CSV table of C-alpha atoms and ligand atoms in Angstrom, one decimal:
chain,number,residue,atom,x,y,z
A,78,MET,CA,84.6,216.8,159.8
A,79,GLY,CA,83.7,220.4,161.6
A,80,VAL,CA,83.2,223.6,159.6
A,81,THR,CA,86.6,225.1,158.9
A,82,HIS,CA,87.2,229.1,158.1
A,83,ALA,CA,90.9,230.3,156.1
A,84,ALA,CA,92.8,233.4,157.8
A,85,PRO,CA,91.4,236.9,156.3
A,86,THR,CA,94.7,237.7,154.2
A,87,THR,CA,93.1,238.2,150.9
A,88,THR,CA,89.4,237.2,148.9
A,89,GLN,CA,89.9,237.3,144.8
A,90,GLY,CA,93.2,239.1,145.2
A,91,LYS,CA,91.2,241.8,147.4
A,92,ALA,CA,92.7,243.0,150.5
A,93,MET,CA,90.1,241.9,153.1
A,94,ILE,CA,89.1,243.9,156.2
A,95,LYS,CA,91.3,243.1,159.0
A,96,PRO,CA,89.9,242.5,162.4
A,97,ASN,CA,91.4,243.8,165.2
A,98,ILE,CA,93.1,241.7,168.0
A,99,MET,CA,94.1,242.8,170.9
A,100,ILE,CA,96.8,240.7,172.8
A,101,LEU,CA,97.2,240.8,176.5
A,102,ALA,CA,100.4,239.3,178.0
A,103,THR,CA,100.7,237.8,181.7
A,104,GLY,CA,103.8,236.1,181.2
A,105,GLY,CA,105.0,232.6,181.4
A,106,THR,CA,107.1,230.3,179.2
A,107,ILE,CA,106.1,231.9,176.7
A,108,ALA,CA,107.9,234.8,177.0
A,109,GLY,CA,110.6,232.8,179.5
A,110,SER,CA,114.2,233.4,178.6
A,111,ILE,CA,117.7,231.8,179.2
A,112,ASP,CA,121.6,231.9,178.3
A,113,SER,CA,121.4,229.0,176.1
A,114,ASN,CA,119.2,227.3,173.4
A,115,ILE,CA,119.7,224.0,174.6
A,116,LYS,CA,117.5,224.7,177.6
A,117,THR,CA,113.9,224.3,178.3
A,118,THR,CA,114.6,224.4,182.0
A,119,GLY,CA,115.5,226.5,184.3
A,120,TYR,CA,114.5,229.1,182.5
A,121,THR,CA,113.1,232.4,184.3
A,122,ALA,CA,109.3,232.6,183.0
A,123,GLY,CA,107.7,235.9,182.4
A,124,VAL,CA,110.9,238.2,181.1
A,125,VAL,CA,110.3,239.2,177.7
A,126,GLY,CA,107.7,241.5,176.8
A,127,ILE,CA,104.8,242.1,174.8
A,128,ASP,CA,106.3,244.2,172.1
A,129,VAL,CA,109.3,241.3,171.4
A,130,LEU,CA,106.7,238.8,171.4
A,131,ILE,CA,104.7,240.6,168.7
A,132,ASN,CA,107.9,241.7,166.9
A,133,ALA,CA,108.8,237.8,166.8
A,134,VAL,CA,105.8,236.7,164.8
A,135,PRO,CA,105.4,239.7,162.4
A,136,GLU,CA,103.2,237.1,160.3
A,137,ILE,CA,100.4,237.9,162.6
A,138,LYS,CA,100.2,241.4,161.1
A,139,ASN,CA,98.7,239.9,158.0
A,140,LEU,CA,96.2,238.0,159.8
A,141,ALA,CA,94.7,240.8,161.6
A,142,ASN,CA,95.9,244.6,163.1
A,143,ILE,CA,97.6,243.8,166.1
A,144,LYS,CA,97.5,246.0,169.8
A,145,GLY,CA,99.5,244.1,172.8
A,146,GLU,CA,99.3,245.6,176.5
A,147,GLN,CA,101.4,244.1,179.1
A,148,ILE,CA,98.8,243.2,181.7
A,149,ALA,CA,101.7,241.4,184.1
A,150,ASN,CA,104.7,239.7,183.7
A,151,ILE,CA,105.2,236.7,186.1
A,152,ASP,CA,105.3,232.4,186.0
A,153,SER,CA,101.5,231.4,186.0
A,154,ALA,CA,102.1,229.5,189.1
A,155,ASP,CA,101.4,233.0,191.0
A,156,MET,CA,98.5,233.5,189.3
A,157,SER,CA,96.2,236.1,191.5
A,158,ASP,CA,92.5,236.7,192.5
A,159,GLU,CA,93.5,240.1,191.7
A,160,ILE,CA,95.0,239.4,188.0
A,161,TRP,CA,91.7,237.1,187.3
A,162,LEU,CA,89.5,240.7,188.1
A,163,THR,CA,91.5,242.6,185.7
A,164,LEU,CA,91.5,240.4,183.1
A,165,THR,CA,88.3,239.7,182.8
A,166,GLN,CA,86.5,243.4,183.4
A,167,LYS,CA,89.1,244.6,181.1
A,168,ILE,CA,88.1,242.4,178.6
A,169,ASN,CA,84.5,242.9,179.0
A,170,THR,CA,85.4,246.8,178.4
A,171,LEU,CA,87.3,246.2,175.5
A,172,LEU,CA,85.1,244.2,173.5
A,173,SER,CA,82.1,245.8,174.1
A,174,SER,CA,83.9,248.5,172.1
A,175,LYS,CA,83.3,247.9,168.2
A,176,GLU,CA,87.5,249.0,168.0
A,177,VAL,CA,88.1,245.1,169.4
A,178,ASP,CA,86.9,241.9,167.5
A,179,GLY,CA,88.3,239.4,169.7
A,180,ILE,CA,91.5,238.9,172.3
A,181,VAL,CA,94.6,236.9,172.7
A,182,ILE,CA,95.7,236.3,176.4
A,183,THR,CA,99.9,235.0,176.2
A,184,HIS,CA,99.9,232.9,179.4
A,185,GLY,CA,102.1,230.8,182.5
A,186,THR,CA,101.3,227.3,180.7
A,187,ASP,CA,101.2,225.6,184.6
A,188,THR,CA,97.6,227.4,185.3
A,189,MET,CA,96.3,228.3,182.1
A,190,GLU,CA,93.6,226.2,182.6
A,191,GLU,CA,91.7,227.6,185.5
A,192,THR,CA,92.5,231.4,183.9
A,193,ALA,CA,90.6,230.2,181.2
A,194,PHE,CA,87.7,228.6,182.9
A,195,PHE,CA,87.4,231.9,184.9
A,196,LEU,CA,87.4,233.8,181.5
A,197,HIS,CA,84.8,231.4,180.2
A,198,LEU,CA,82.4,231.9,182.8
A,199,THR,CA,82.8,235.5,183.8
A,200,ILE,CA,83.5,237.7,179.9
A,201,LYS,CA,80.0,239.0,178.7
A,202,SER,CA,80.8,239.0,174.9
A,203,ASP,CA,80.7,235.8,172.1
A,204,LYS,CA,83.5,237.7,170.4
A,205,PRO,CA,86.8,235.5,170.1
A,206,VAL,CA,89.1,235.0,173.5
A,207,VAL,CA,92.4,232.8,173.0
A,208,LEU,CA,94.5,232.1,176.0
A,209,THR,CA,98.0,230.8,174.3
A,210,GLY,CA,101.5,230.2,176.1
A,211,ALA,CA,104.3,227.7,175.3
A,212,MET,CA,106.3,224.7,176.8
A,213,ARG,CA,109.7,226.1,175.7
A,214,PRO,CA,111.2,229.8,176.7
A,215,SER,CA,112.0,232.6,173.9
A,216,THR,CA,115.2,231.7,173.7
A,217,ALA,CA,115.5,227.8,173.2
A,218,MET,CA,115.8,226.0,169.5
A,219,SER,CA,112.5,224.6,168.4
A,220,ALA,CA,110.6,227.6,170.7
A,221,ASP,CA,107.0,226.6,170.4
A,222,GLY,CA,105.9,230.2,171.3
A,223,PRO,CA,105.6,231.7,167.8
A,224,LYS,CA,103.7,229.1,166.4
A,225,ASN,CA,101.2,229.2,169.6
A,226,LEU,CA,101.0,232.6,168.4
A,227,TYR,CA,100.2,232.7,165.0
A,228,ASN,CA,97.9,230.1,165.4
A,229,ALA,CA,96.0,231.8,168.6
A,230,VAL,CA,95.6,234.8,166.2
A,231,ALA,CA,94.6,233.0,163.4
A,232,LEU,CA,91.8,231.5,165.8
A,233,ALA,CA,90.8,234.9,167.3
A,234,SER,CA,90.8,236.4,163.5
A,235,SER,CA,87.9,233.5,163.0
A,236,PRO,CA,84.1,234.4,162.8
A,237,LEU,CA,83.5,230.7,163.1
A,238,ALA,CA,85.4,231.1,167.0
A,239,LYS,CA,82.8,233.4,167.9
A,240,GLY,CA,80.1,231.9,170.5
A,241,LYS,CA,82.2,229.3,171.5
A,242,GLY,CA,83.5,230.6,174.6
A,243,VAL,CA,87.0,231.1,175.7
A,244,MET,CA,89.2,228.4,173.9
A,245,VAL,CA,93.0,227.7,174.3
A,246,ALA,CA,95.6,226.9,171.2
A,247,MET,CA,98.1,225.2,172.2
A,248,ASN,CA,100.3,222.8,169.5
A,249,ASP,CA,97.8,223.2,166.6
A,250,LYS,CA,94.8,222.1,168.5
A,251,ILE,CA,91.8,223.8,170.3
A,252,GLN,CA,90.6,222.9,173.6
A,253,SER,CA,87.4,224.1,175.3
A,254,ALA,CA,88.6,226.0,178.4
A,255,ARG,CA,85.9,224.0,179.8
A,256,PHE,CA,87.6,220.6,179.4
A,257,VAL,CA,91.6,221.5,178.8
A,258,SER,CA,93.9,220.3,181.3
A,259,LYS,CA,97.4,220.5,181.1
A,260,THR,CA,98.7,216.6,180.9
A,261,HIS,CA,102.4,216.7,180.5
A,262,ALA,CA,105.0,218.5,182.5
A,263,LEU,CA,107.4,219.6,180.3
A,264,ASN,CA,106.1,218.0,176.6
A,265,VAL,CA,104.7,220.6,173.7
A,266,GLU,CA,101.6,217.9,173.5
A,267,THR,CA,100.2,218.4,177.0
A,268,PHE,CA,97.1,220.6,176.5
A,269,LYS,CA,94.0,217.7,176.7
A,270,SER,CA,91.0,217.7,177.2
A,271,LEU,CA,90.8,213.9,178.1
A,272,ASN,CA,86.9,213.8,179.3
A,273,ALA,CA,85.8,215.5,175.2
A,274,GLY,CA,88.6,215.1,173.0
A,275,ASP,CA,90.5,218.0,170.9
A,276,MET,CA,87.5,220.9,170.1
A,277,GLY,CA,90.0,221.9,166.8
A,278,TYR,CA,92.9,222.5,165.4
A,279,ILE,CA,94.8,224.7,163.0
A,280,LEU,CA,96.7,224.0,160.0
A,281,ASP,CA,98.7,226.5,158.5
A,282,GLY,CA,96.0,229.4,159.7
A,283,ILE,CA,92.7,227.5,158.2
A,284,ILE,CA,90.7,226.7,161.8
A,285,TYR,CA,88.6,223.7,162.1
A,286,PHE,CA,86.1,222.3,164.9
A,287,ASN,CA,85.4,219.5,166.0
A,288,TYR,CA,82.6,220.1,168.3
A,289,ILE,CA,80.7,223.5,170.4
A,290,PRO,CA,81.1,222.5,173.6
A,291,ASN,CA,77.3,222.6,175.2
A,292,TYR,CA,77.5,223.6,178.8
A,293,PRO,CA,76.5,227.5,179.6
A,294,HIS,CA,79.2,230.2,179.2
A,295,THR,CA,80.0,233.8,178.7
A,296,GLN,CA,76.6,235.5,177.7
A,297,LYS,CA,75.1,232.6,179.1
A,298,SER,CA,77.0,232.2,182.1
A,299,ILE,CA,75.2,233.7,185.6
A,300,PHE,CA,78.4,234.8,186.9
A,301,ASP,CA,79.3,238.5,186.7
A,302,ALA,CA,82.8,239.0,188.2
A,303,ASN,CA,82.3,243.1,186.5
A,304,ASN,CA,82.2,244.9,190.0
A,305,LEU,CA,83.8,242.1,192.3
A,306,LYS,CA,86.9,243.3,194.0
A,307,SER,CA,87.8,239.7,195.2
A,308,LEU,CA,86.6,236.0,195.2
A,309,PRO,CA,85.4,234.0,197.9
A,310,LYS,CA,88.2,231.9,199.3
A,311,VAL,CA,88.3,227.9,198.4
A,312,ASP,CA,90.5,225.6,198.8
A,313,ILE,CA,92.1,222.2,197.5
A,314,LEU,CA,92.5,219.4,199.9
A,315,TYR,CA,94.2,215.9,198.5
A,316,SER,CA,93.3,212.7,199.8
A,317,TYR,CA,95.8,209.8,199.8
A,318,ALA,CA,96.4,206.5,202.0
A,319,ASN,CA,96.8,206.7,205.5
A,320,ASP,CA,95.3,210.2,204.9
A,321,GLY,CA,96.4,213.0,207.4
A,322,SER,CA,94.8,216.0,205.7
A,323,ASP,CA,91.6,216.6,208.9
A,324,ILE,CA,94.4,218.4,210.5
A,325,ALA,CA,95.1,221.2,207.5
A,326,ALA,CA,91.2,221.3,207.2
A,327,GLN,CA,91.1,222.4,209.9
A,328,ALA,CA,93.8,225.1,209.3
A,329,LEU,CA,92.3,226.1,206.3
A,330,PHE,CA,88.7,226.6,208.0
A,331,ASN,CA,90.2,228.8,210.2
A,332,GLY,CA,91.6,230.8,207.7
A,333,ASN,CA,88.4,232.1,206.2
A,334,THR,CA,88.3,229.1,203.4
A,335,LYS,CA,84.5,229.5,202.5
A,336,GLY,CA,84.5,226.0,200.6
A,337,ILE,CA,87.0,223.2,200.4
A,338,VAL,CA,87.6,220.9,197.2
A,339,VAL,CA,88.9,217.2,197.9
A,340,ALA,CA,91.0,215.8,195.3
A,341,GLY,CA,89.5,213.0,196.4
A,342,THR,CA,90.8,209.1,195.9
A,343,GLY,CA,89.2,207.1,192.6
A,344,ALA,CA,85.5,208.7,191.9
A,345,GLY,CA,86.3,211.1,194.9
A,346,SER,CA,86.1,209.0,197.8
A,347,ILE,CA,87.4,210.7,200.7
A,348,HIS,CA,89.1,209.2,203.9
A,349,LYS,CA,86.9,208.5,206.6
A,350,ASN,CA,88.6,211.0,209.2
A,351,GLN,CA,88.6,213.5,206.8
A,352,LYS,CA,84.9,213.3,206.5
A,353,ASP,CA,84.8,213.5,209.6
A,354,THR,CA,86.5,216.5,210.2
A,355,LEU,CA,84.4,218.2,206.9
A,356,LYS,CA,80.9,217.5,208.6
A,357,GLN,CA,82.1,219.0,211.4
A,358,LEU,CA,83.3,222.6,209.0
A,359,MET,CA,80.0,221.8,207.0
A,360,LYS,CA,77.7,222.4,210.3
A,361,LYS,CA,79.6,226.1,210.9
A,362,GLY,CA,78.9,226.7,206.6
A,363,LEU,CA,81.5,225.4,204.7
A,364,ILE,CA,81.0,224.1,201.1
A,365,VAL,CA,82.5,220.5,200.0
A,366,VAL,CA,83.0,220.0,196.8
A,367,GLN,CA,84.7,216.2,196.0
A,368,SER,CA,86.9,215.6,192.7
A,369,SER,CA,89.3,213.2,192.0
A,370,ARG,CA,92.8,213.6,191.7
A,371,VAL,CA,92.8,210.9,189.1
A,372,GLY,CA,92.2,213.4,186.3
A,373,THR,CA,89.9,211.6,184.1
A,374,GLY,CA,86.3,210.4,184.8
A,375,ILE,CA,83.4,211.6,186.2
A,376,VAL,CA,82.2,212.3,190.0
A,377,LEU,CA,78.8,212.7,190.9
A,378,ALA,CA,78.2,212.5,195.0
A,379,SER,CA,77.3,208.9,196.6
A,380,GLU,CA,73.7,209.3,197.6
A,381,ALA,CA,75.1,208.9,201.4
A,382,ASP,CA,77.7,211.8,200.9
A,383,SER,CA,74.7,214.2,198.9
A,384,LYS,CA,72.6,213.2,202.3
A,385,LEU,CA,75.4,214.8,203.8
A,386,GLY,CA,76.0,217.8,201.5
A,387,PHE,CA,78.3,216.9,199.8
A,388,ILE,CA,78.5,217.8,195.8
A,389,GLY,CA,80.1,216.2,193.5
A,390,ALA,CA,82.3,217.9,190.5
A,391,LYS,CA,81.3,215.8,187.8
A,392,ASP,CA,84.1,215.9,185.2
A,393,LEU,CA,85.5,219.1,186.4
A,394,ASN,CA,89.4,218.0,188.1
A,395,PRO,CA,90.4,220.0,191.4
A,396,GLN,CA,91.7,223.3,189.8
A,397,LYS,CA,88.5,223.9,188.4
A,398,ALA,CA,85.9,222.8,190.3
A,399,ARG,CA,87.7,225.1,192.6
A,400,VAL,CA,87.1,228.3,190.1
A,401,LEU,CA,83.9,227.3,189.4
A,402,LEU,CA,82.9,227.6,193.7
A,403,MET,CA,84.4,230.3,194.1
A,404,LEU,CA,81.4,231.7,191.5
A,405,ALA,CA,79.3,230.2,192.6
A,406,LEU,CA,80.0,230.7,196.3
A,407,THR,CA,79.3,234.6,195.1
A,408,LYS,CA,75.7,233.7,194.4
A,409,SER,CA,74.7,231.7,197.2
A,410,ASN,CA,76.0,229.9,200.5
A,411,ASN,CA,73.7,227.1,200.5
A,412,PRO,CA,74.6,223.8,199.5
A,413,THR,CA,71.3,223.0,197.5
A,414,GLU,CA,71.6,225.6,195.7
A,415,ILE,CA,75.2,224.9,194.6
A,416,ALA,CA,74.7,221.7,194.4
A,417,LYS,CA,72.7,222.8,191.4
A,418,ILE,CA,75.4,225.0,189.9
A,419,PHE,CA,78.0,221.8,189.7
A,420,GLN,CA,74.5,220.0,187.5
A,421,GLN,CA,74.5,222.8,185.2
A,422,TYR,CA,78.0,224.1,184.3
B,180,LIG,N1,105.8,227.8,185.6
B,180,LIG,C1,105.9,228.7,183.4
B,180,LIG,C2,104.3,229.3,183.7
B,180,LIG,O1,103.6,228.6,184.2
B,180,LIG,C3,105.5,227.1,182.6
B,180,LIG,C4,105.3,227.3,181.4
B,180,LIG,O2,104.7,228.9,181.0
B,180,LIG,O3,105.5,226.8,180.1
B,180,LIG,O4,104.4,230.5,183.8
């Protein structure tokens, strides 16, 4: 059992000083709405505003002094580099102030793992940053958003959450941004860290940690997005039997793609036609990272593939390997240097 921390309400009858938590809202199902409380599909994500979300859970004001800001109100399928850069730059500014002790981000679940990993690698503070969302819209019977928001604020308010990188609080569990992935299209039990296990859990506002992720993040990460206005273009190619995506690879490269992550079969294997195309494109400067469509396990580029310059994504799934490759390309275009980054992160 890991260490625990009770949410700051009172101690020995005296009111504790409450932390200042900023909630940044970006949309998603937690802010979704439909005209029937039975329906959990077919709703519109990203319609309810931050004030409505905060007022739906007045109990969070017992945990912290709460302020909210609407950054976007979108379905997270539409998440963009612009919003990622806005978020990380805003969070870095907020957390450099003594007035802010922690951040909660409300976010759609579809791309939450990607935003979380991007922030994990670009936020320069040890103060807690927690993403949360919901699988059921705010109008649904038994909506999961309010409890998730309560848990996220409890986690962001906890001194134990400091220095642990960006976290996701969903369905009473804590997941590290490094490992977490959405694993079920509809069920509330969807966020899992399949290669690592749950980082912790939250019960009645009390935080329990199982482990601390050991890859570099936040202040120890080399990546700095504070002055970036755009990110290098990286795309994902999916591998399959009788693969014809070598044509897609050509088209992507012609469209200014600097790197490609291949969602390879099994332990990252790539169809021979696609491999030949990628070899040609690498001669023109394309960086190729091999991940897997499987969802768990580790991809190490084989000896033959690493001789070609392909880079193994280790346990990063394709969408997370894409985030790391985008950031790696802000540091270097050299495949050997980028391979070192993939070893470390
Ligand atoms: N499509 C929604 C989104 O990611 C799904 C959700 O939030 O659960 O914005």
